[in-house]
Amino acid sequence: MAAFNYFKNMYDVDMKPRLLRTLIKERVPDDKHPFENPAELSAVVSLIKTHGLLSESLSKSTDQKFVDNWKSAVDSWVERVLLLVSSNMPDKCWAGICLLGMTCQECSSDRFLASYTLWFHKLLPYIQSPGDSHFVKVASCASVSDLFTRLGGFPNIKKDGTSHAGKLIQPVLKLLNDDSSESIWEGAIQMLCTIITYFPSSVHRHYDSAEVAIASKLLSGKCGVDVLKKLAHCLALLPKSRGDEVSWSLMIQKILLLLNAHLNDAFQGLEEEGKCKEAIRLLVPPGKDLPPPLGAQILSGEASDTSTRRSEQSLMSSVSMLMLCCCTMLTSSYPVQVNVPVRSLLVLVERVLMVDGSVPHALSAFTTSMQQELICSELPVLHLHSLELLIAIIKGTRSQLLPYAASIVRLITSYFKRCALPELRIKVYSITRILLISMGVGMAVCLAQEVINNAFVDLNLITNESVGASASTNLKASSEALLQPCHRKRKHGTSTGYPEEQHDHSGLSVAAPKIHAISPISVKIAALEALEALLTVGGALRSESWRSDVDLLLIKTATNSLKWGWASEEKNIFQQNEPTGIWVDFQLAALRALLSSLLSSVRVRPPYLSQGLELFRRGKQETGTKLAEFCAHALLALEVLIHPRALPLTDFSPTSCYSTEQVKFSGSMYSGGLNHGGPFTSGIQGIRDNISDSDHDDLYESWLENGKETADIMYNEEPMFGGEENLNVEGSSGTKVPEEKGQEPVSTNVNVRMEGNEDEIMVETDQSHESVAQVQEPVSSRGATVLESIGASLAIESASDHAGNVFTSGQDVSVAKGDGYVNTADAIAISEKITGDGLDFDGPEILWENSESDDE
């Protein structure tokens, strides 16, 4: 019978304990059977995380039987895992340790709080004992990190967690000092970073020992790049263990002094001697003592033995990692406010960026060609890390950077002129973008010309030579057809060209310029992003000197990026050696910059609005792509330029007008010249006051039938007397006109007088026999006439300000203004041309008659 014991579906609570027991029985090893397939653990972990088999999350209404069943299954899982952790076989022990770390993450909070002490003491011996295998020790470090990460989420047991973490500091530092594998170093560093983050006070007593261990490993030259990055990150977090301003300031001062000392050795003969003295003077003012060096014991005892080796093998690597450490210190949170030595950091950045490998004539006798070759090979990496440090300075100091903004602008401007490598130009563009967004229009004034000059160099137009001839002829033909605008019936033709191509003040042309070097696509993307930021921040400035050139450049770049069709992540229609994703990013960046160009033109109409709309409309058709999503957003953003309008201050939603509970009319809903508190407002209020609640349903149905009713409405301009009198309507009792099958409705004459403060309006409705015969359904004659009169009056007032003609809805309706009559269909058409917004009338088409009232 158990074989047919089904559960409801995959979300049924009864499935989880059953699936967990199946995993324990069939896929998790035990002490009797050998562990044949370690890769099977990944499938077990995936199933447990996907279905939450260890979460024990149940609603309060769940039957206690299911609760006990699931709890029993999780108990069996924990027992099996702890059995594997205690195994003498390394492979089973490794599997148990890995599964225990996953259990710490996935189990319920109640189970974790009840068991974490036991689990910690199960894992601690594998970190303390030196005789275990390397992969068991690595797994132990990872599982302990998972345990302390979960433990850090419970503030009420912070004291107990600190006590447990303190037992790990010395074993971890011992692992760092031993000559073991990089995987063990990496696991130990990760565990130490976790402890510093969640339980910093546990490291306080071992602060100096931790600094020495990390610094010695960082400067040893024995680690790979990944381990060095983790060491730099751990060194940057170390001041958090003390949590005071002095520790943070002393650490960054030590790092900057060591950096300048390394640069003295590296740049000997390549820079002026005064640069080093200026950096030291800023770090250590006159009259103050030098702080102890970073990792004092290591540096003082081994500096003489390792200086030559460091200069040849790992000097540049140490400089790069120390810069990365400064970046982490500047961008990471800290418990107290600290003073950042911005000036010293900027001097360090400038010192590195000003060295380009050239040997000054005065120092040529002190520099060998071998030394110059070594420095030039490492300079791009140093420049890249210096620019990253500059980004960290900007992000870390935020608004406090203002006193140093001029120095940064001068540095960026001078370095832009000498920077040629793509990675470096991308980074400089990124810095300018951050500066523009963070510091606003003032920075835009300073950097605008520099950004534009460099963007014009990098955004040379895409030609056949730059993207290759891999695109087929059919694809090119289809793409050209794609970019052709749709021909519509208009009174004027649509030009697809650019006005500046025929009369270009800047000398730009669509033809491929004579460029000797084509910038990579990644550089073009960075340039477009910088231009986007410039237009977003400073597009509203009086920028006639460069604005027209930039607008033309962006529309040409966007058009030429789509010359061979729309890119997608699945197809590559460009160079075979170029990844398709970067072309998608380039087209997206070009369209984003184009949108900024169109939206930031505040004083005149954007000159390339029609071309941009065509590109966005075509891009929206690329369903399911990032380009389609952005093009849809762009069309929405440009709606204010296509259909400019002034929205009312008060929200009048359609539901409030067509509600069956209450019919409300307000003159402010119509923008055609209705004044609040004027005659129409008071008149409509009179209608609302005079109509009883029992008639609302009839009014609503009559409103829906407005397009099918017919009436002759007379508009008379007479002086108004009395300001607040209500509307007098014959037959306002709400009784419907009786209508029998096979008979025609009774014709009705209704006179409506609306009185206000300035004029008097007489609306006379004569519903003839022929017009009434067209009505297919019985309606309330009173409600229909009143609503038709209201609609006609409001429409009359709305259109009179624009065209001198009036309109209403209905069939063969003529409106008299004075002595002249005008049919309403052409009045509607004129109103649509004037306002740009068409009103939807359900009635049949109405013929046009020219009004002669103006002539008379």
mmCIF file of N, CA, C and O in Angstrom, residues 265-340:
data_model
loop_
_atom_site.group_PDB
_atom_site.id
_atom_site.type_symbol
_atom_site.label_atom_id
_atom_site.label_comp_id
_atom_site.label_asym_id
_atom_site.label_seq_id
_atom_site.Cartn_x
_atom_site.Cartn_y
_atom_site.Cartn_z
ATOM 1 N N ASP A 265 61.745 52.836 -5.221
ATOM 2 C CA ASP A 265 62.610 51.836 -5.850
ATOM 3 C C ASP A 265 62.231 51.595 -7.305
ATOM 4 O O ASP A 265 63.103 51.426 -8.164
ATOM 5 N N ALA A 266 60.932 51.583 -7.578
ATOM 6 C CA ALA A 266 60.491 51.257 -8.930
ATOM 7 C C ALA A 266 60.732 52.398 -9.914
ATOM 8 O O ALA A 266 61.117 52.164 -11.063
ATOM 9 N N PHE A 267 60.522 53.643 -9.491
ATOM 10 C CA PHE A 267 60.600 54.787 -10.397
ATOM 11 C C PHE A 267 61.953 55.491 -10.340
ATOM 12 O O PHE A 267 62.068 56.628 -10.784
ATOM 13 N N GLN A 268 62.938 54.843 -9.811
ATOM 14 C CA GLN A 268 64.253 55.476 -9.730
ATOM 15 C C GLN A 268 64.793 55.749 -11.132
ATOM 16 O O GLN A 268 64.916 54.852 -11.954
ATOM 17 N N GLY A 269 65.081 57.012 -11.393
ATOM 18 C CA GLY A 269 65.564 57.420 -12.707
ATOM 19 C C GLY A 269 64.469 57.759 -13.691
ATOM 20 O O GLY A 269 64.767 58.150 -14.825
ATOM 21 N N LEU A 270 63.188 57.620 -13.305
ATOM 22 C CA LEU A 270 62.080 57.908 -14.218
ATOM 23 C C LEU A 270 61.224 59.095 -13.776
ATOM 24 O O LEU A 270 60.330 59.507 -14.507
ATOM 25 N N GLU A 271 61.493 59.624 -12.592
ATOM 26 C CA GLU A 271 60.719 60.758 -12.107
ATOM 27 C C GLU A 271 61.621 61.681 -11.309
ATOM 28 O O GLU A 271 62.734 61.311 -10.904
ATOM 29 N N GLU A 272 61.115 62.875 -11.090
ATOM 30 C CA GLU A 272 61.879 63.838 -10.309
ATOM 31 C C GLU A 272 61.906 63.434 -8.838
ATOM 32 O O GLU A 272 60.964 62.833 -8.319
ATOM 33 N N GLU A 273 62.956 63.777 -8.183
ATOM 34 C CA GLU A 273 63.145 63.368 -6.804
ATOM 35 C C GLU A 273 62.186 64.067 -5.857
ATOM 36 O O GLU A 273 61.861 63.556 -4.787
ATOM 37 N N GLY A 274 61.679 65.207 -6.232
ATOM 38 C CA GLY A 274 60.791 65.958 -5.344
ATOM 39 C C GLY A 274 59.445 65.312 -5.128
ATOM 40 O O GLY A 274 58.763 65.608 -4.145
ATOM 41 N N LYS A 275 59.030 64.431 -6.031
ATOM 42 C CA LYS A 275 57.737 63.784 -5.877
ATOM 43 C C LYS A 275 57.682 62.948 -4.592
ATOM 44 O O LYS A 275 56.696 62.955 -3.866
ATOM 45 N N CYS A 276 58.713 62.197 -4.340
ATOM 46 C CA CYS A 276 58.747 61.353 -3.143
ATOM 47 C C CYS A 276 58.724 62.196 -1.874
ATOM 48 O O CYS A 276 58.008 61.880 -0.919
ATOM 49 N N LYS A 277 59.504 63.264 -1.838
ATOM 50 C CA LYS A 277 59.563 64.105 -0.640
ATOM 51 C C LYS A 277 58.222 64.765 -0.350
ATOM 52 O O LYS A 277 57.821 64.898 0.811
ATOM 53 N N GLU A 278 57.505 65.155 -1.426
ATOM 54 C CA GLU A 278 56.197 65.780 -1.214
ATOM 55 C C GLU A 278 55.213 64.791 -0.601
ATOM 56 O O GLU A 278 54.445 65.135 0.303
ATOM 57 N N ALA A 279 55.220 63.547 -1.063
ATOM 58 C CA ALA A 279 54.309 62.537 -0.516
ATOM 59 C C ALA A 279 54.612 62.255 0.948
ATOM 60 O O ALA A 279 53.706 62.149 1.783
ATOM 61 N N ILE A 280 55.895 62.141 1.297
ATOM 62 C CA ILE A 280 56.264 61.869 2.690
ATOM 63 C C ILE A 280 55.902 63.047 3.579
ATOM 64 O O ILE A 280 55.439 62.877 4.716
ATOM 65 N N ARG A 281 56.090 64.266 3.068
ATOM 66 C CA ARG A 281 55.795 65.450 3.864
ATOM 67 C C ARG A 281 54.297 65.538 4.188
ATOM 68 O O ARG A 281 53.913 65.950 5.284
ATOM 69 N N LEU A 282 53.459 65.142 3.246
ATOM 70 C CA LEU A 282 52.023 65.174 3.499
ATOM 71 C C LEU A 282 51.589 64.094 4.484
ATOM 72 O O LEU A 282 50.692 64.292 5.300
ATOM 73 N N LEU A 283 52.265 62.935 4.420
ATOM 74 C CA LEU A 283 51.899 61.843 5.326
ATOM 75 C C LEU A 283 52.411 62.065 6.741
ATOM 76 O O LEU A 283 51.722 61.751 7.721
ATOM 77 N N VAL A 284 53.623 62.589 6.845
ATOM 78 C CA VAL A 284 54.236 62.813 8.162
ATOM 79 C C VAL A 284 54.646 64.280 8.240
ATOM 80 O O VAL A 284 55.700 64.665 7.733
ATOM 81 N N PRO A 285 53.809 65.140 8.808
ATOM 82 C CA PRO A 285 54.153 66.565 8.897
ATOM 83 C C PRO A 285 55.424 66.764 9.722
ATOM 84 O O PRO A 285 55.806 65.914 10.543
ATOM 85 N N PRO A 286 56.106 67.881 9.509
ATOM 86 C CA PRO A 286 57.333 68.165 10.283
ATOM 87 C C PRO A 286 57.043 68.197 11.793
ATOM 88 O O PRO A 286 56.037 68.732 12.242
ATOM 89 N N GLY A 287 57.923 67.575 12.528
ATOM 90 C CA GLY A 287 57.782 67.534 13.979
ATOM 91 C C GLY A 287 57.120 66.276 14.506
ATOM 92 O O GLY A 287 57.079 66.077 15.723
ATOM 93 N N LYS A 288 56.609 65.433 13.610
ATOM 94 C CA LYS A 288 55.967 64.188 14.036
ATOM 95 C C LYS A 288 56.841 63.002 13.643
ATOM 96 O O LYS A 288 57.564 63.039 12.648
ATOM 97 N N ASP A 289 56.741 61.936 14.427
ATOM 98 C CA ASP A 289 57.541 60.750 14.184
ATOM 99 C C ASP A 289 56.857 59.841 13.178
ATOM 100 O O ASP A 289 55.624 59.820 13.055
ATOM 101 N N LEU A 290 57.677 59.085 12.495
ATOM 102 C CA LEU A 290 57.148 58.107 11.558
ATOM 103 C C LEU A 290 56.449 56.981 12.319
ATOM 104 O O LEU A 290 56.928 56.532 13.364
ATOM 105 N N PRO A 291 55.315 56.499 11.827
ATOM 106 C CA PRO A 291 54.668 55.366 12.486
ATOM 107 C C PRO A 291 55.464 54.090 12.232
ATOM 108 O O PRO A 291 56.296 54.030 11.310
ATOM 109 N N PRO A 292 55.248 53.060 13.011
ATOM 110 C CA PRO A 292 55.947 51.796 12.741
ATOM 111 C C PRO A 292 55.542 51.261 11.378
ATOM 112 O O PRO A 292 54.405 51.457 10.934
ATOM 113 N N PRO A 293 56.458 50.594 10.705
ATOM 114 C CA PRO A 293 56.130 50.091 9.368
ATOM 115 C C PRO A 293 55.076 48.994 9.427
ATOM 116 O O PRO A 293 54.824 48.387 10.465
ATOM 117 N N LEU A 294 54.460 48.766 8.295
ATOM 118 C CA LEU A 294 53.439 47.731 8.196
ATOM 119 C C LEU A 294 54.083 46.365 8.391
ATOM 120 O O LEU A 294 55.003 45.988 7.675
ATOM 121 N N GLY A 295 53.578 45.604 9.363
ATOM 122 C CA GLY A 295 54.203 44.331 9.688
ATOM 123 C C GLY A 295 55.625 44.550 10.177
ATOM 124 O O GLY A 295 56.594 44.057 9.579
ATOM 125 N N ALA A 296 55.773 45.299 11.273
ATOM 126 C CA ALA A 296 57.070 45.817 11.712
ATOM 127 C C ALA A 296 58.129 44.734 11.826
ATOM 128 O O ALA A 296 59.257 44.899 11.355
ATOM 129 N N GLN A 297 57.772 43.613 12.433
ATOM 130 C CA GLN A 297 58.780 42.568 12.627
ATOM 131 C C GLN A 297 59.266 42.032 11.295
ATOM 132 O O GLN A 297 60.454 41.804 11.090
ATOM 133 N N ILE A 298 58.380 41.850 10.358
ATOM 134 C CA ILE A 298 58.761 41.264 9.074
ATOM 135 C C ILE A 298 59.624 42.228 8.284
ATOM 136 O O ILE A 298 60.701 41.875 7.792
ATOM 137 N N LEU A 299 59.187 43.480 8.199
ATOM 138 C CA LEU A 299 59.903 44.426 7.353
ATOM 139 C C LEU A 299 61.273 44.775 7.926
ATOM 140 O O LEU A 299 62.235 44.927 7.183
ATOM 141 N N SER A 300 61.378 44.913 9.219
ATOM 142 C CA SER A 300 62.660 45.304 9.800
ATOM 143 C C SER A 300 63.666 44.171 9.727
ATOM 144 O O SER A 300 64.866 44.406 9.580
ATOM 145 N N GLY A 301 63.213 42.929 9.801
ATOM 146 C CA GLY A 301 64.157 41.816 9.810
ATOM 147 C C GLY A 301 64.528 41.297 8.453
ATOM 148 O O GLY A 301 65.578 40.685 8.292
ATOM 149 N N GLU A 302 63.671 41.545 7.449
ATOM 150 C CA GLU A 302 63.926 40.917 6.167
ATOM 151 C C GLU A 302 64.063 41.916 5.026
ATOM 152 O O GLU A 302 64.199 41.509 3.881
ATOM 153 N N ALA A 303 64.038 43.205 5.342
ATOM 154 C CA ALA A 303 64.089 44.180 4.256
ATOM 155 C C ALA A 303 65.385 44.085 3.475
ATOM 156 O O ALA A 303 65.403 44.148 2.248
ATOM 157 N N SER A 304 66.511 43.932 4.167
ATOM 158 C CA SER A 304 67.798 43.913 3.471
ATOM 159 C C SER A 304 67.967 42.681 2.609
ATOM 160 O O SER A 304 68.627 42.725 1.577
ATOM 161 N N ASP A 305 67.348 41.560 3.020
ATOM 162 C CA ASP A 305 67.519 40.325 2.274
ATOM 163 C C ASP A 305 66.600 40.227 1.071
ATOM 164 O O ASP A 305 66.908 39.515 0.111
ATOM 165 N N THR A 306 65.468 40.894 1.124
ATOM 166 C CA THR A 306 64.461 40.684 0.090
ATOM 167 C C THR A 306 64.228 41.891 -0.801
ATOM 168 O O THR A 306 63.377 41.828 -1.679
ATOM 169 N N SER A 307 64.968 42.989 -0.593
ATOM 170 C CA SER A 307 64.712 44.192 -1.386
ATOM 171 C C SER A 307 64.970 43.950 -2.864
ATOM 172 O O SER A 307 64.178 44.334 -3.727
ATOM 173 N N THR A 308 66.079 43.282 -3.169
ATOM 174 C CA THR A 308 66.393 43.017 -4.570
ATOM 175 C C THR A 308 65.376 42.069 -5.185
ATOM 176 O O THR A 308 64.910 42.274 -6.311
ATOM 177 N N ARG A 309 65.029 41.017 -4.443
ATOM 178 C CA ARG A 309 64.076 40.051 -4.964
ATOM 179 C C ARG A 309 62.713 40.693 -5.192
ATOM 180 O O ARG A 309 62.053 40.422 -6.185
ATOM 181 N N ARG A 310 62.277 41.565 -4.264
ATOM 182 C CA ARG A 310 60.994 42.225 -4.426
ATOM 183 C C ARG A 310 61.000 43.133 -5.633
ATOM 184 O O ARG A 310 60.022 43.199 -6.366
ATOM 185 N N SER A 311 62.086 43.855 -5.852
ATOM 186 C CA SER A 311 62.120 44.787 -6.963
ATOM 187 C C SER A 311 62.057 44.072 -8.300
ATOM 188 O O SER A 311 61.581 44.650 -9.277
ATOM 189 N N GLU A 312 62.503 42.854 -8.330
ATOM 190 C CA GLU A 312 62.526 42.140 -9.593
ATOM 191 C C GLU A 312 61.287 41.281 -9.819
ATOM 192 O O GLU A 312 60.832 41.132 -10.936
ATOM 193 N N GLN A 313 60.730 40.713 -8.787
ATOM 194 C CA GLN A 313 59.672 39.729 -8.959
ATOM 195 C C GLN A 313 58.310 40.228 -8.510
ATOM 196 O O GLN A 313 57.318 40.056 -9.220
ATOM 197 N N SER A 314 58.211 40.801 -7.358
ATOM 198 C CA SER A 314 56.884 41.073 -6.782
ATOM 199 C C SER A 314 56.682 42.510 -6.350
ATOM 200 O O SER A 314 55.706 42.796 -5.645
ATOM 201 N N LEU A 315 57.571 43.397 -6.751
ATOM 202 C CA LEU A 315 57.417 44.782 -6.308
ATOM 203 C C LEU A 315 56.146 45.398 -6.866
ATOM 204 O O LEU A 315 55.340 45.988 -6.131
ATOM 205 N N MET A 316 55.933 45.251 -8.171
ATOM 206 C CA MET A 316 54.738 45.829 -8.788
ATOM 207 C C MET A 316 53.467 45.151 -8.283
ATOM 208 O O MET A 316 52.432 45.800 -8.107
ATOM 209 N N SER A 317 53.552 43.841 -8.046
ATOM 210 C CA SER A 317 52.386 43.139 -7.514
ATOM 211 C C SER A 317 52.027 43.652 -6.119
ATOM 212 O O SER A 317 50.847 43.856 -5.799
ATOM 213 N N SER A 318 53.043 43.894 -5.279
ATOM 214 C CA SER A 318 52.789 44.420 -3.938
ATOM 215 C C SER A 318 52.179 45.819 -4.000
ATOM 216 O O SER A 318 51.256 46.147 -3.244
ATOM 217 N N VAL A 319 52.684 46.652 -4.924
ATOM 218 C CA VAL A 319 52.136 48.003 -5.071
ATOM 219 C C VAL A 319 50.671 47.936 -5.476
ATOM 220 O O VAL A 319 49.810 48.651 -4.928
ATOM 221 N N SER A 320 50.350 47.074 -6.419
ATOM 222 C CA SER A 320 48.966 46.958 -6.887
ATOM 223 C C SER A 320 48.051 46.482 -5.771
ATOM 224 O O SER A 320 46.940 47.003 -5.591
ATOM 225 N N MET A 321 48.497 45.490 -4.991
ATOM 226 C CA MET A 321 47.649 44.970 -3.926
ATOM 227 C C MET A 321 47.470 45.968 -2.781
ATOM 228 O O MET A 321 46.409 46.048 -2.171
ATOM 229 N N LEU A 322 48.525 46.738 -2.498
ATOM 230 C CA LEU A 322 48.386 47.761 -1.468
ATOM 231 C C LEU A 322 47.424 48.867 -1.905
ATOM 232 O O LEU A 322 46.675 49.417 -1.085
ATOM 233 N N MET A 323 47.420 49.197 -3.198
ATOM 234 C CA MET A 323 46.431 50.140 -3.709
ATOM 235 C C MET A 323 45.022 49.577 -3.596
ATOM 236 O O MET A 323 44.071 50.294 -3.243
ATOM 237 N N LEU A 324 44.880 48.290 -3.888
ATOM 238 C CA LEU A 324 43.582 47.648 -3.729
ATOM 239 C C LEU A 324 43.124 47.667 -2.274
ATOM 240 O O LEU A 324 41.936 47.844 -1.985
ATOM 241 N N CYS A 325 44.065 47.511 -1.355
ATOM 242 C CA CYS A 325 43.737 47.594 0.068
ATOM 243 C C CYS A 325 43.223 48.986 0.426
ATOM 244 O O CYS A 325 42.249 49.133 1.179
ATOM 245 N N CYS A 326 43.857 50.019 -0.107
ATOM 246 C CA CYS A 326 43.371 51.396 0.128
ATOM 247 C C CYS A 326 41.967 51.582 -0.438
ATOM 248 O O CYS A 326 41.120 52.237 0.195
ATOM 249 N N CYS A 327 41.712 51.027 -1.605
ATOM 250 C CA CYS A 327 40.371 51.140 -2.201
ATOM 251 C C CYS A 327 39.322 50.525 -1.291
ATOM 252 O O CYS A 327 38.235 51.100 -1.086
ATOM 253 N N THR A 328 39.624 49.353 -0.731
ATOM 254 C CA THR A 328 38.668 48.693 0.160
ATOM 255 C C THR A 328 38.445 49.501 1.428
ATOM 256 O O THR A 328 37.311 49.610 1.921
ATOM 257 N N MET A 329 39.496 50.076 1.981
ATOM 258 C CA MET A 329 39.346 50.881 3.185
ATOM 259 C C MET A 329 38.502 52.124 2.935
ATOM 260 O O MET A 329 37.756 52.573 3.820
ATOM 261 N N LEU A 330 38.612 52.693 1.738
ATOM 262 C CA LEU A 330 37.870 53.914 1.446
ATOM 263 C C LEU A 330 36.400 53.652 1.157
ATOM 264 O O LEU A 330 35.553 54.522 1.401
ATOM 265 N N THR A 331 36.078 52.486 0.621
ATOM 266 C CA THR A 331 34.704 52.216 0.204
ATOM 267 C C THR A 331 33.929 51.331 1.180
ATOM 268 O O THR A 331 32.715 51.192 1.023
ATOM 269 N N SER A 332 34.590 50.727 2.169
ATOM 270 C CA SER A 332 33.894 49.872 3.131
ATOM 271 C C SER A 332 33.375 50.700 4.301
ATOM 272 O O SER A 332 33.919 51.761 4.632
ATOM 273 N N SER A 333 32.313 50.196 4.923
ATOM 274 C CA SER A 333 31.750 50.884 6.083
ATOM 275 C C SER A 333 32.666 50.714 7.287
ATOM 276 O O SER A 333 33.428 49.750 7.392
ATOM 277 N N TYR A 334 32.572 51.673 8.195
ATOM 278 C CA TYR A 334 33.402 51.663 9.400
ATOM 279 C C TYR A 334 32.545 52.167 10.553
ATOM 280 O O TYR A 334 31.707 53.067 10.362
ATOM 281 N N PRO A 335 32.707 51.614 11.748
ATOM 282 C CA PRO A 335 31.796 51.965 12.843
ATOM 283 C C PRO A 335 31.871 53.414 13.303
ATOM 284 O O PRO A 335 30.901 53.919 13.885
ATOM 285 N N VAL A 336 32.979 54.103 13.074
ATOM 286 C CA VAL A 336 33.100 55.502 13.495
ATOM 287 C C VAL A 336 33.541 56.341 12.308
ATOM 288 O O VAL A 336 34.023 55.828 11.290
ATOM 289 N N GLN A 337 33.380 57.655 12.455
ATOM 290 C CA GLN A 337 33.803 58.574 11.412
ATOM 291 C C GLN A 337 35.313 58.766 11.470
ATOM 292 O O GLN A 337 35.897 58.892 12.545
ATOM 293 N N VAL A 338 35.953 58.782 10.291
ATOM 294 C CA VAL A 338 37.409 58.896 10.211
ATOM 295 C C VAL A 338 37.774 60.027 9.273
ATOM 296 O O VAL A 338 36.973 60.468 8.444
ATOM 297 N N ASN A 339 38.991 60.517 9.411
ATOM 298 C CA ASN A 339 39.532 61.549 8.535
ATOM 299 C C ASN A 339 40.353 60.888 7.429
ATOM 300 O O ASN A 339 41.331 60.190 7.695
ATOM 301 N N VAL A 340 39.944 61.110 6.196
ATOM 302 C CA VAL A 340 40.613 60.499 5.040
ATOM 303 C C VAL A 340 41.717 61.436 4.559
ATOM 304 O O VAL A 340 41.466 62.623 4.312
#
